Short mmCIF file of C-alpha atoms and ligand atoms in Angstrom, two decimals:
data_model
loop_
_atom_site.label_atom_id
_atom_site.label_comp_id
_atom_site.label_asym_id
_atom_site.label_seq_id
_atom_site.Cartn_x
_atom_site.Cartn_y
_atom_site.Cartn_z
CA MET A 1 -0.10 0.06 0.02
CA ASN A 2 0.99 3.48 -1.02
CA LYS A 3 2.85 4.83 1.77
CA ILE A 4 2.80 8.68 2.60
CA LYS A 5 5.88 10.41 3.65
CA ASN A 6 7.38 13.70 5.40
CA TYR A 7 9.23 15.26 3.74
CA ILE A 8 12.19 16.90 5.82
CA ASN A 9 15.26 18.80 5.25
CA GLY A 10 15.08 18.37 1.46
CA GLU A 11 14.27 14.57 1.74
CA LEU A 12 11.63 12.01 1.68
CA ILE A 13 11.05 10.05 5.11
CA SER A 14 9.13 7.55 7.40
CA PRO A 15 8.58 9.07 9.92
CA LEU A 16 11.07 8.54 13.48
CA SER A 17 8.17 6.00 14.99
CA ASP A 18 7.82 3.94 11.73
CA SER A 19 4.13 3.35 12.43
CA TYR A 20 1.37 4.80 10.24
CA ILE A 21 -2.45 5.72 9.76
CA ASP A 22 -5.16 4.45 7.80
CA ASN A 23 -5.84 6.43 5.05
CA TYR A 24 -9.48 6.56 3.69
CA GLU A 25 -10.27 7.15 0.41
CA PRO A 26 -14.88 8.20 1.60
CA ALA A 27 -16.45 7.48 -1.60
CA ALA A 28 -15.09 3.90 -1.13
CA GLY A 29 -15.37 3.67 3.05
CA LYS A 30 -11.94 2.08 2.58
CA VAL A 31 -8.40 2.56 3.52
CA TYR A 32 -6.02 3.24 0.13
CA SER A 33 -2.74 4.03 1.49
CA LEU A 34 -0.93 5.11 5.04
CA ILE A 35 0.26 8.14 6.77
CA PRO A 36 2.85 8.99 8.83
CA ASP A 37 1.82 8.92 12.37
CA SER A 38 4.79 11.17 13.33
CA ASP A 39 5.12 12.71 16.99
CA GLU A 40 6.94 15.63 18.92
CA ARG A 41 10.59 14.19 17.45
CA ASP A 42 9.47 14.48 13.76
CA ILE A 43 8.65 18.19 14.50
CA ASN A 44 11.90 18.14 16.43
CA CYS A 45 14.14 17.42 13.13
CA ALA A 46 12.10 19.57 10.85
CA VAL A 47 12.39 22.81 13.33
CA GLU A 48 16.06 21.82 13.50
CA ALA A 49 15.94 21.60 9.48
CA ALA A 50 14.56 24.78 9.37
CA VAL A 51 16.62 26.78 11.27
CA LYS A 52 20.09 25.63 9.88
CA ALA A 53 18.38 27.05 6.27
CA PHE A 54 17.03 30.04 7.90
CA PRO A 55 20.05 32.18 7.56
CA VAL A 56 20.51 31.89 3.76
CA TRP A 57 16.89 31.37 2.43
CA SER A 58 15.86 35.46 4.76
CA VAL A 59 18.45 36.90 2.62
CA THR A 60 18.25 35.07 0.04
CA PRO A 61 16.67 38.19 -3.12
CA ALA A 62 13.53 38.48 -2.80
CA GLU A 63 13.26 37.35 -6.74
CA GLU A 64 15.12 34.24 -6.45
CA ARG A 65 12.58 33.23 -3.96
CA SER A 66 10.37 34.87 -6.35
CA LYS A 67 11.47 32.11 -9.49
CA ILE A 68 11.58 29.52 -7.71
CA LEU A 69 8.12 29.97 -5.95
CA LEU A 70 6.94 29.83 -9.37
CA LYS A 71 8.40 26.84 -10.71
CA ILE A 72 6.68 25.54 -8.14
CA ALA A 73 3.38 26.80 -9.31
CA SER A 74 4.48 25.36 -12.75
CA LEU A 75 4.64 21.87 -11.90
CA ILE A 76 1.06 22.49 -9.85
CA GLN A 77 -0.39 23.63 -12.78
CA LYS A 78 1.66 20.66 -15.08
CA ASN A 79 0.42 18.50 -12.63
CA LEU A 80 -3.17 20.02 -12.61
CA ASP A 81 -4.97 16.27 -13.50
CA LYS A 82 -2.64 14.17 -11.18
CA LEU A 83 -3.46 16.29 -8.57
CA ALA A 84 -7.72 17.02 -9.22
CA ILE A 85 -7.38 13.50 -8.87
CA ALA A 86 -6.32 12.45 -5.92
CA GLU A 87 -7.70 15.69 -4.06
CA SER A 88 -11.21 14.06 -4.81
CA ILE A 89 -9.67 10.69 -3.69
CA ASP A 90 -7.95 11.66 -1.09
CA ASN A 91 -11.16 14.29 -0.05
CA GLY A 92 -14.17 12.81 -1.43
CA LYS A 93 -15.19 15.66 -3.79
CA PRO A 94 -15.59 15.69 -7.29
CA VAL A 95 -13.07 15.58 -9.63
CA SER A 96 -14.22 18.08 -11.57
CA LEU A 97 -14.96 20.76 -8.36
CA ALA A 98 -10.69 20.04 -7.89
CA LYS A 99 -10.17 20.59 -11.46
CA SER A 100 -11.80 23.58 -11.43
CA VAL A 101 -11.25 25.34 -7.89
CA ASP A 102 -8.67 23.18 -5.19
CA ILE A 103 -5.81 22.53 -7.99
CA PRO A 104 -6.23 26.20 -9.61
CA ARG A 105 -6.07 27.88 -7.14
CA ALA A 106 -3.04 26.18 -4.91
CA VAL A 107 -1.11 27.29 -8.22
CA LYS A 108 -2.61 30.78 -8.16
CA ASN A 109 -1.32 30.91 -4.38
CA PHE A 110 2.38 30.43 -5.16
CA GLU A 111 2.07 32.70 -8.37
CA PHE A 112 0.27 36.06 -6.47
CA PHE A 113 2.57 35.85 -3.60
CA ALA A 114 5.48 34.74 -5.56
CA THR A 115 4.86 38.01 -7.37
CA ALA A 116 3.50 40.50 -4.63
CA ILE A 117 6.62 39.50 -2.90
CA ILE A 118 8.80 41.28 -5.23
CA HIS A 119 6.08 44.48 -5.30
CA PHE A 120 6.11 44.28 -1.37
CA ALA A 121 7.82 47.59 0.49
CA SER A 122 7.66 49.01 4.21
CA GLU A 123 6.64 52.66 5.03
CA ALA A 124 9.11 55.53 5.45
CA HIS A 125 7.21 58.53 8.06
CA ILE A 126 9.21 61.92 8.23
CA MET A 127 8.95 64.63 10.77
CA GLU A 128 9.67 67.37 8.92
CA ASP A 129 12.69 68.85 10.73
CA LYS A 130 13.59 66.14 13.22
CA ALA A 131 13.64 62.73 11.58
CA ILE A 132 13.48 59.82 9.24
CA ASN A 133 11.36 57.26 10.58
CA TYR A 134 11.57 53.52 8.10
CA THR A 135 10.06 50.33 8.98
CA LEU A 136 12.09 47.30 8.55
CA ARG A 137 10.16 43.90 7.94
CA ASN A 138 12.33 41.38 8.61
CA PRO A 139 11.04 37.26 7.70
CA ILE A 140 10.18 36.18 11.22
CA GLY A 141 12.35 32.92 11.19
CA VAL A 142 10.22 29.61 11.57
CA VAL A 143 7.11 29.02 11.41
CA GLY A 144 4.49 26.93 11.22
CA ALA A 145 1.14 26.22 9.33
CA ILE A 146 -1.78 23.70 10.27
CA SER A 147 -4.84 23.12 7.65
CA PRO A 148 -7.45 21.07 7.34
CA TRP A 149 -8.97 18.36 5.21
CA ASN A 150 -12.44 20.43 3.72
CA LEU A 151 -10.29 22.26 0.68
CA PRO A 152 -6.98 20.18 1.67
CA LEU A 153 -4.15 21.76 -1.16
CA TYR A 154 -5.97 25.04 -1.92
CA LEU A 155 -5.87 25.94 1.83
CA PHE A 156 -2.24 24.77 2.87
CA THR A 157 -0.94 26.25 -0.23
CA TRP A 158 -2.54 29.25 1.33
CA LYS A 159 -0.32 29.85 4.07
CA ILE A 160 2.71 28.60 2.85
CA ALA A 161 2.92 30.61 -0.02
CA PRO A 162 3.06 34.07 2.09
CA ALA A 163 5.45 32.43 4.12
CA LEU A 164 8.24 31.35 1.81
CA ALA A 165 7.91 34.49 0.00
CA ALA A 166 8.44 36.38 2.84
CA GLY A 167 11.67 34.77 3.47
CA ASN A 168 10.00 32.35 6.46
CA CYS A 169 11.17 28.41 6.17
CA VAL A 170 8.15 26.65 7.62
CA ILE A 171 6.73 23.50 9.36
CA ALA A 172 3.51 22.25 8.09
CA LYS A 173 0.92 19.54 8.68
CA PRO A 174 -2.24 18.78 6.17
CA SER A 175 -5.49 17.48 8.34
CA GLU A 176 -3.97 13.85 8.56
CA ILE A 177 -7.30 12.89 7.28
CA THR A 178 -6.78 14.75 3.97
CA PRO A 179 -2.50 14.78 3.53
CA MET A 180 -1.89 13.27 -0.41
CA THR A 181 -1.72 16.56 -2.71
CA ALA A 182 0.57 17.98 0.71
CA TYR A 183 2.62 14.89 0.00
CA LEU A 184 2.67 15.05 -3.65
CA LEU A 185 3.75 19.28 -3.46
CA SER A 186 6.95 18.30 -1.21
CA GLU A 187 7.53 15.82 -4.54
CA LEU A 188 7.44 18.61 -6.57
CA CYS A 189 9.14 21.03 -4.32
CA ILE A 190 12.09 19.30 -4.62
CA GLU A 191 11.49 18.94 -8.44
CA ALA A 192 11.39 22.91 -8.06
CA GLY A 193 15.08 23.26 -6.68
CA LEU A 194 13.05 24.24 -3.12
CA PRO A 195 16.07 24.48 -0.87
CA ALA A 196 16.79 21.40 1.81
CA GLY A 197 14.81 22.60 5.22
CA VAL A 198 13.14 25.92 3.47
CA LEU A 199 9.63 23.82 3.71
CA ASN A 200 9.00 21.36 5.94
CA ILE A 201 6.34 18.32 5.88
CA VAL A 202 5.15 16.63 9.12
CA HIS A 203 1.92 14.37 8.92
CA GLY A 204 0.15 13.00 11.33
CA TYR A 205 -2.37 13.53 13.84
CA GLY A 206 -3.56 17.54 15.00
CA HIS A 207 -2.86 16.52 19.09
CA LYS A 208 0.36 15.46 18.33
CA VAL A 209 2.15 16.80 15.80
CA GLY A 210 -0.28 20.07 15.37
CA LYS A 211 0.76 20.05 19.45
CA ALA A 212 4.48 19.72 18.78
CA ILE A 213 4.02 22.74 16.91
CA SER A 214 1.99 24.56 18.49
CA ALA A 215 4.34 24.38 21.90
CA HIS A 216 8.25 24.35 19.88
CA PRO A 217 9.18 27.46 21.16
CA ASP A 218 11.40 27.80 17.86
CA ILE A 219 8.35 28.33 15.90
CA LYS A 220 7.73 32.03 16.48
CA ALA A 221 4.33 32.20 14.01
CA ILE A 222 1.81 30.10 13.62
CA THR A 223 -1.36 30.18 10.98
CA PHE A 224 -4.60 28.03 11.34
CA THR A 225 -7.37 27.64 9.79
CA GLY A 226 -10.25 24.94 11.11
CA GLY A 227 -12.41 24.65 13.73
CA THR A 228 -12.74 27.30 16.65
CA LYS A 229 -12.30 24.68 18.92
CA THR A 230 -8.93 23.86 17.93
CA GLY A 231 -7.92 27.37 17.40
CA ALA A 232 -8.70 28.40 20.94
CA ASP A 233 -6.85 25.00 22.26
CA ILE A 234 -3.84 26.23 19.43
CA ALA A 235 -3.84 30.12 21.61
CA SER A 236 -3.58 28.13 24.72
CA ILE A 237 -0.31 27.29 24.03
CA ALA A 238 1.00 29.37 21.81
CA ALA A 239 -0.72 32.41 23.45
CA PRO A 240 1.38 32.49 26.14
CA MET A 241 4.92 31.99 24.44
CA PHE A 242 3.66 35.16 22.90
CA LYS A 243 3.60 33.72 19.26
CA LYS A 244 2.14 35.22 16.59
CA LEU A 245 -1.09 33.75 15.59
CA SER A 246 -3.52 34.15 12.71
CA LEU A 247 -6.56 31.82 13.31
CA GLU A 248 -9.19 31.06 10.30
CA LEU A 249 -12.06 29.29 11.81
CA GLY A 250 -15.58 28.27 11.45
CA GLY A 251 -18.50 30.36 10.72
CA LYS A 252 -22.54 30.03 10.39
CA ASN A 253 -22.98 31.82 7.37
CA PRO A 254 -26.30 33.73 6.85
CA ASN A 255 -27.47 34.60 2.81
CA ILE A 256 -29.84 36.85 2.70
CA ILE A 257 -32.37 37.97 0.42
CA PHE A 258 -34.59 40.27 -0.70
CA ALA A 259 -37.49 40.30 -2.66
CA ASP A 260 -35.83 42.91 -5.48
CA CYS A 261 -33.26 40.18 -6.20
CA ARG A 262 -32.30 39.02 -9.38
CA PHE A 263 -33.84 35.33 -9.29
CA ASP A 264 -32.23 33.14 -11.03
CA GLU A 265 -28.89 34.57 -10.41
CA MET A 266 -29.87 34.24 -6.93
CA LEU A 267 -31.37 30.82 -7.19
CA GLU A 268 -27.91 29.36 -8.70
CA THR A 269 -25.83 30.66 -6.81
CA THR A 270 -27.33 30.07 -3.65
CA ILE A 271 -27.68 26.18 -4.72
CA ARG A 272 -23.23 26.14 -4.70
CA SER A 273 -23.25 28.45 -1.45
CA SER A 274 -25.46 25.81 0.03
CA PHE A 275 -23.36 22.74 -1.40
CA SER A 276 -20.31 23.23 -3.68
CA ASN A 277 -18.43 20.88 -1.56
CA GLN A 278 -21.13 19.00 -0.01
CA GLY A 279 -21.33 22.15 2.40
CA GLU A 280 -17.77 21.52 3.50
CA ILE A 281 -16.84 25.08 2.96
CA CYS A 282 -16.68 27.84 5.62
CA LEU A 283 -17.73 30.35 3.15
CA CYS A 284 -20.98 28.68 2.38
CA GLY A 285 -24.26 29.97 3.52
CA SER A 286 -26.15 27.63 5.74
CA ARG A 287 -29.53 29.95 6.98
CA ILE A 288 -30.86 31.07 4.32
CA PHE A 289 -32.81 33.83 5.12
CA ILE A 290 -35.41 34.74 2.41
CA GLU A 291 -38.17 37.94 2.42
CA LYS A 292 -42.09 37.41 3.21
CA THR A 293 -43.24 38.84 -0.14
CA LEU A 294 -40.51 36.23 -2.03
CA TYR A 295 -40.50 32.71 0.81
CA ASP A 296 -43.09 30.40 -1.18
CA ARG A 297 -41.72 31.13 -5.24
CA PHE A 298 -38.07 30.84 -3.27
CA LYS A 299 -38.79 27.17 -1.57
CA ASN A 300 -40.62 25.56 -4.30
CA ASP A 301 -38.21 26.91 -6.88
CA PHE A 302 -35.07 25.82 -4.57
CA VAL A 303 -36.17 22.20 -3.41
CA ASP A 304 -36.69 21.81 -6.29
CA ARG A 305 -33.01 22.03 -7.88
CA VAL A 306 -32.02 21.10 -5.29
CA LYS A 307 -33.68 17.60 -5.18
CA LYS A 308 -31.89 17.77 -9.07
CA LEU A 309 -28.27 17.43 -7.49
CA GLU A 310 -25.93 14.28 -8.76
CA ILE A 311 -25.06 12.72 -5.93
CA GLY A 312 -22.38 10.24 -6.89
CA ASP A 313 -19.24 8.88 -7.70
CA PRO A 314 -16.34 11.81 -7.25
CA ASN A 315 -14.81 10.31 -10.39
CA LYS A 316 -17.35 10.54 -12.77
CA PRO A 317 -17.40 14.07 -14.50
CA GLY A 318 -21.38 14.32 -13.54
CA THR A 319 -21.41 14.37 -10.08
CA GLU A 320 -22.58 17.72 -8.46
CA GLN A 321 -22.09 15.92 -4.89
CA GLY A 322 -19.61 14.26 -3.57
CA ALA A 323 -18.81 12.34 -0.90
CA ILE A 324 -18.61 13.19 2.68
CA VAL A 325 -14.91 12.95 3.88
CA SER A 326 -15.05 10.77 7.25
CA LYS A 327 -17.77 8.21 8.13
CA GLN A 328 -17.09 10.15 11.85
CA HIS A 329 -18.06 13.43 9.81
CA MET A 330 -21.23 11.89 8.12
CA GLU A 331 -22.57 10.63 11.88
CA LYS A 332 -21.57 14.78 12.77
CA ILE A 333 -23.92 15.99 10.22
CA LEU A 334 -26.39 13.63 10.83
CA SER A 335 -26.75 13.89 14.07
CA TYR A 336 -27.33 16.98 13.17
CA ILE A 337 -30.27 16.38 10.79
CA GLU A 338 -32.00 14.89 13.51
CA LEU A 339 -31.19 17.34 16.23
CA ALA A 340 -33.07 20.21 13.85
CA GLN A 341 -36.12 17.85 13.38
CA GLU A 342 -36.21 17.70 17.29
CA GLU A 343 -36.00 21.34 17.45
CA GLY A 344 -39.19 21.53 14.67
CA GLY A 345 -37.46 21.59 11.36
CA LYS A 346 -39.37 19.49 8.28
CA ILE A 347 -37.51 18.71 6.34
CA LEU A 348 -38.04 19.53 2.75
CA CYS A 349 -35.72 17.36 0.77
CA GLY A 350 -32.60 14.72 1.57
CA GLY A 351 -32.81 14.25 5.29
CA ASN A 352 -30.79 11.14 5.20
CA ARG A 353 -27.56 8.96 4.28
CA VAL A 354 -27.60 7.40 0.58
CA ASN A 355 -26.45 4.43 0.11
CA MET A 356 -24.85 3.59 -2.89
CA ASP A 357 -23.73 1.12 -5.50
CA GLY A 358 -20.92 -0.53 -6.70
CA ARG A 359 -17.27 0.47 -5.90
CA CYS A 360 -19.44 3.21 -4.01
CA LYS A 361 -21.74 1.57 -2.26
CA ASN A 362 -19.52 1.50 1.88
CA GLY A 363 -19.21 5.20 0.45
CA TRP A 364 -19.87 8.53 2.74
CA PHE A 365 -22.74 10.21 0.93
CA ILE A 366 -25.62 12.22 2.36
CA GLU A 367 -28.53 14.07 0.83
CA PRO A 368 -28.70 17.39 -0.05
CA THR A 369 -30.68 19.41 2.70
CA VAL A 370 -33.10 22.29 3.44
CA ILE A 371 -35.32 22.19 6.53
CA GLU A 372 -37.32 25.01 7.68
CA GLY A 373 -39.74 25.99 10.19
CA LEU A 374 -36.63 26.56 12.65
CA THR A 375 -36.07 29.48 15.07
CA HIS A 376 -33.19 31.34 14.26
CA THR A 377 -31.92 30.64 17.88
CA CYS A 378 -32.32 27.18 17.76
CA ARG A 379 -28.63 24.55 17.91
CA THR A 380 -29.51 24.00 14.53
CA ASN A 381 -29.18 27.41 12.93
CA THR A 382 -26.48 28.54 15.73
CA GLU A 383 -23.47 25.57 15.88
CA GLU A 384 -21.39 24.56 12.55
CA ILE A 385 -22.78 21.65 10.88
CA PHE A 386 -19.81 21.92 7.76
CA GLY A 387 -22.07 19.37 6.02
CA PRO A 388 -24.64 19.44 2.70
CA VAL A 389 -27.49 20.79 5.05
CA VAL A 390 -29.03 24.63 5.05
CA THR A 391 -31.89 26.06 6.63
CA ILE A 392 -34.39 28.59 5.27
CA GLN A 393 -36.23 31.20 7.02
CA SER A 394 -38.69 34.14 6.25
CA PHE A 395 -38.29 37.64 7.37
CA ASP A 396 -39.89 40.88 6.97
CA THR A 397 -37.92 43.85 7.51
CA GLU A 398 -34.30 44.98 7.39
CA GLU A 399 -33.70 45.29 10.81
CA GLU A 400 -35.15 42.01 11.66
CA VAL A 401 -33.08 40.22 9.73
CA ILE A 402 -30.00 41.88 10.70
CA GLU A 403 -30.24 41.00 13.72
CA LYS A 404 -31.05 37.12 12.90
CA ALA A 405 -28.32 37.08 10.99
CA ASN A 406 -26.27 38.58 13.63
CA CYS A 407 -27.19 36.43 16.34
CA THR A 408 -24.08 33.65 16.08
CA GLU A 409 -20.94 33.61 18.15
CA TYR A 410 -19.27 33.07 14.70
CA GLY A 411 -18.67 35.98 12.11
CA LEU A 412 -17.53 34.52 9.10
CA ALA A 413 -18.79 35.46 5.68
CA SER A 414 -22.23 36.63 4.35
CA ILE A 415 -23.77 36.86 1.41
CA LEU A 416 -26.80 39.37 0.55
CA TRP A 417 -29.40 39.79 -2.76
CA THR A 418 -30.36 42.60 -3.31
CA GLU A 419 -30.72 45.25 -6.50
CA ASN A 420 -31.10 48.31 -4.16
CA LEU A 421 -27.46 49.58 -3.81
CA THR A 422 -28.39 52.28 -0.49
CA ARG A 423 -29.69 48.84 1.06
CA ALA A 424 -26.90 46.46 0.22
CA HIS A 425 -24.09 49.26 1.61
CA ARG A 426 -25.85 50.14 4.84
CA VAL A 427 -27.01 46.31 5.62
CA SER A 428 -23.03 45.55 4.51
CA ALA A 429 -21.87 47.75 6.93
CA GLN A 430 -24.39 45.94 9.27
CA ILE A 431 -23.21 42.06 9.57
CA LYS A 432 -21.27 41.31 11.09
CA THR A 433 -18.94 38.68 9.25
CA GLY A 434 -15.05 39.63 7.96
CA ILE A 435 -16.62 39.08 4.14
CA VAL A 436 -19.51 39.90 3.03
CA TRP A 437 -20.49 39.25 -0.75
CA VAL A 438 -23.05 41.16 -2.70
CA ASN A 439 -24.62 39.44 -5.03
CA CYS A 440 -22.13 37.11 -5.52
CA TRP A 441 -20.04 33.97 -3.60
CA MET A 442 -17.05 32.62 -3.71
CA LEU A 443 -15.64 35.73 -5.75
CA ARG A 444 -12.29 35.96 -4.48
CA ASP A 445 -9.56 38.76 -5.50
CA LEU A 446 -6.57 37.42 -3.42
CA ARG A 447 -5.39 41.02 -2.77
CA THR A 448 -8.58 41.71 -0.52
CA PRO A 449 -7.69 41.16 3.60
CA PHE A 450 -9.59 37.25 4.19
CA GLY A 451 -10.86 36.46 8.08
CA GLY A 452 -13.43 36.21 10.24
CA MET A 453 -14.90 38.11 13.49
CA ASN A 454 -16.09 36.60 16.79
CA SER A 455 -15.32 33.31 17.48
CA SER A 456 -14.44 33.10 12.95
CA GLY A 457 -10.90 34.08 14.31
CA VAL A 458 -8.39 36.40 14.75
CA GLY A 459 -6.26 38.23 12.43
CA ARG A 460 -6.28 38.58 8.43
CA GLU A 461 -4.99 36.84 5.40
CA GLY A 462 -3.92 37.62 1.68
CA GLY A 463 -2.93 39.89 -0.08
CA LEU A 464 -0.21 42.00 1.46
CA GLU A 465 -2.11 41.12 5.26
CA ALA A 466 -0.73 37.40 5.01
CA LEU A 467 2.97 39.13 4.01
CA ARG A 468 2.38 41.55 7.08
CA PHE A 469 2.03 39.05 9.17
CA PHE A 470 4.74 36.65 7.87
CA THR A 471 7.15 39.89 9.14
CA GLU A 472 8.34 41.46 11.60
CA PRO A 473 8.46 45.17 11.23
CA ARG A 474 11.33 47.35 13.96
CA ASN A 475 11.12 50.65 13.45
CA VAL A 476 14.31 52.30 12.52
CA CYS A 477 14.03 56.50 13.86
CA VAL A 478 16.96 58.57 12.51
CA LYS A 479 17.86 62.14 13.70
CA ILE A 480 17.86 64.41 11.07
CA GLU A 481 20.42 67.71 13.03
CA ASP A 482 19.21 70.20 10.71
CA GLY A 483 16.49 68.78 8.85
CA LEU A 484 15.61 68.15 5.68
P1 LIG B 1 -10.18 20.91 12.65
O1 LIG B 1 -10.12 21.79 13.88
O2 LIG B 1 -10.37 20.04 13.15
O3 LIG B 1 -8.13 20.58 12.41
C1 LIG B 1 -7.86 21.21 11.35
C2 LIG B 1 -6.10 21.13 11.62
O4 LIG B 1 -5.78 21.32 12.67
C3 LIG B 1 -5.69 19.51 11.36
O5 LIG B 1 -4.85 19.68 10.54
C4 LIG B 1 -5.76 18.93 12.36
O6 LIG B 1 -5.11 17.85 12.15
C5 LIG B 1 -4.95 20.43 13.54
N1 LIG B 1 -5.48 20.23 14.80
C6 LIG B 1 -6.20 19.08 15.21
N2 LIG B 1 -6.05 19.31 16.52
C7 LIG B 1 -5.00 20.19 16.90
C8 LIG B 1 -4.08 20.22 18.27
N3 LIG B 1 -5.09 20.02 19.19
N4 LIG B 1 -3.61 21.60 17.90
C9 LIG B 1 -2.83 21.66 16.89
N5 LIG B 1 -3.59 21.55 15.42
C10 LIG B 1 -4.61 20.31 15.64
O7 LIG B 1 -10.56 21.35 11.69
P2 LIG B 1 -11.32 20.12 10.34
O8 LIG B 1 -9.85 20.21 9.62
O9 LIG B 1 -12.36 19.64 10.84
O10 LIG B 1 -11.70 21.56 9.57
C11 LIG B 1 -12.99 21.75 9.46
C12 LIG B 1 -12.98 22.79 9.67
O11 LIG B 1 -12.60 24.20 9.52
C13 LIG B 1 -14.70 24.13 10.23
O12 LIG B 1 -14.89 24.64 11.57
C14 LIG B 1 -14.29 25.14 9.11
O13 LIG B 1 -15.35 26.05 9.25
C15 LIG B 1 -13.47 25.37 9.02
N6 LIG B 1 -11.66 26.55 8.63
C16 LIG B 1 -12.69 27.37 8.76
C17 LIG B 1 -11.58 28.36 7.71
C18 LIG B 1 -11.50 29.80 6.80
O14 LIG B 1 -11.29 30.66 6.06
N7 LIG B 1 -12.09 30.78 8.60
C19 LIG B 1 -12.10 27.51 5.80
C20 LIG B 1 -11.70 26.34 5.16
C21 LIG B 1 -11.81 25.30 7.00
P3 LIG B 1 -6.43 16.32 12.04
O15 LIG B 1 -6.80 16.13 11.10
O16 LIG B 1 -4.72 15.62 12.51
O17 LIG B 1 -7.31 17.16 13.33
#
């Protein structure tokens, strides 16, 4: 069986424990490869290699670092089909989605930060007749990157690329549930000539490898994407050590639909914003609020459209809904569907596990599910489910929907549908989320700040925010005797 290896000090090596974790293909419900069960000792070796590599990498001219990162981008592009198939097998997502979204975005992440670093400049503050202040922005040193399973290579590279571009050395851990494309990336980094120790990828469990990254004294900053509770665990270790932290956490995003919206466009996008990647995207809108006068029309057309979504083998081209990432996650989602019914919800469509035939007969599939009749404060409407489950609720006034939209502990993203420009700006300013999409969803400009408020996270990634996070600003104040 294919054994994944750690990438430490430029080499692909086995974990020191020599033990492995089963890696499942969700669509088939069976083990298809083995993942290193690494521990603190592997992290120590990785940090040692990174510390050794840092003095050279950190002073390598930005143009040189950029060239290597662009080479990695072009190798990802060259291997797009192979990586997309691997992502689909590992995660359960339709291969068409991996080909059109996940892997192209991994290419873009490297391209974006490889070029951004060439244009990155620091500030100067002039005190007319007294002094010049200028800011030095040096790489931090060795940094940690921990990423989740839902958009594996997409989010892994979103963290690694800016960290490397800024001149840091990186210790990275993909989710042990979806490690394959991170492993394939390590092969591409070797091919691209990335110097040994600059990037180290250590596979294994969060409570061992992730925890060791959080606790290692030589890792000075951590970028993490994942669940809110895990973010709090990492912060409880890293914050007292005064590490820099960027935490991108969970969400329970509202999708607010006013009656004056462009209906057809809204409906098509709402299908995507509800069920793309089986609803396993932190940015999916899982609470749909519809203005009362549009409610019945929306409900009929939406449910009709959801029922037609093609659930199937992720490797088939026409599949729109693939498998849920793990048995445990499938059970969690099903338990929320049960809870919704206990809380008085009515299932309008879906609600069940799907038993497939053929090679997917043991796979983990759930019907896309739409629920109505729940209060906005119930658990189903306030806790993150992270699956193909949405609720629909009606509203009368703008004030009412703003209050309902803001009533969870989360604040990641929101979606707003209206043709009234004034209202769009007014509501956007009052929704407490880090990202607001008006008449669109997942339209991403990588220069913009990305991240959530409240329990959805701390800090922003993307564009210059990421490069600022991965550098340490130092102010130098030079007194000028005779003025400028
Ligand atoms: P988890 O928080 O379970 O895991 C994320 C990563 O952290 C994994 O690599 C995991 O390893 C690791 N980890 C787990 N425990 C620890 C620990 N104690 N110390 C350090 N690392 C640890 O999230 P999921 O993988 O389940 O991802 C889904 C979550 O991610 C959802 O809540 C979703 O909203 C959020 N998310 C947020 C995004 C955002 O941009 N805000 C984007 C995408 C997802 P292991 O796999 O071994 O457990």
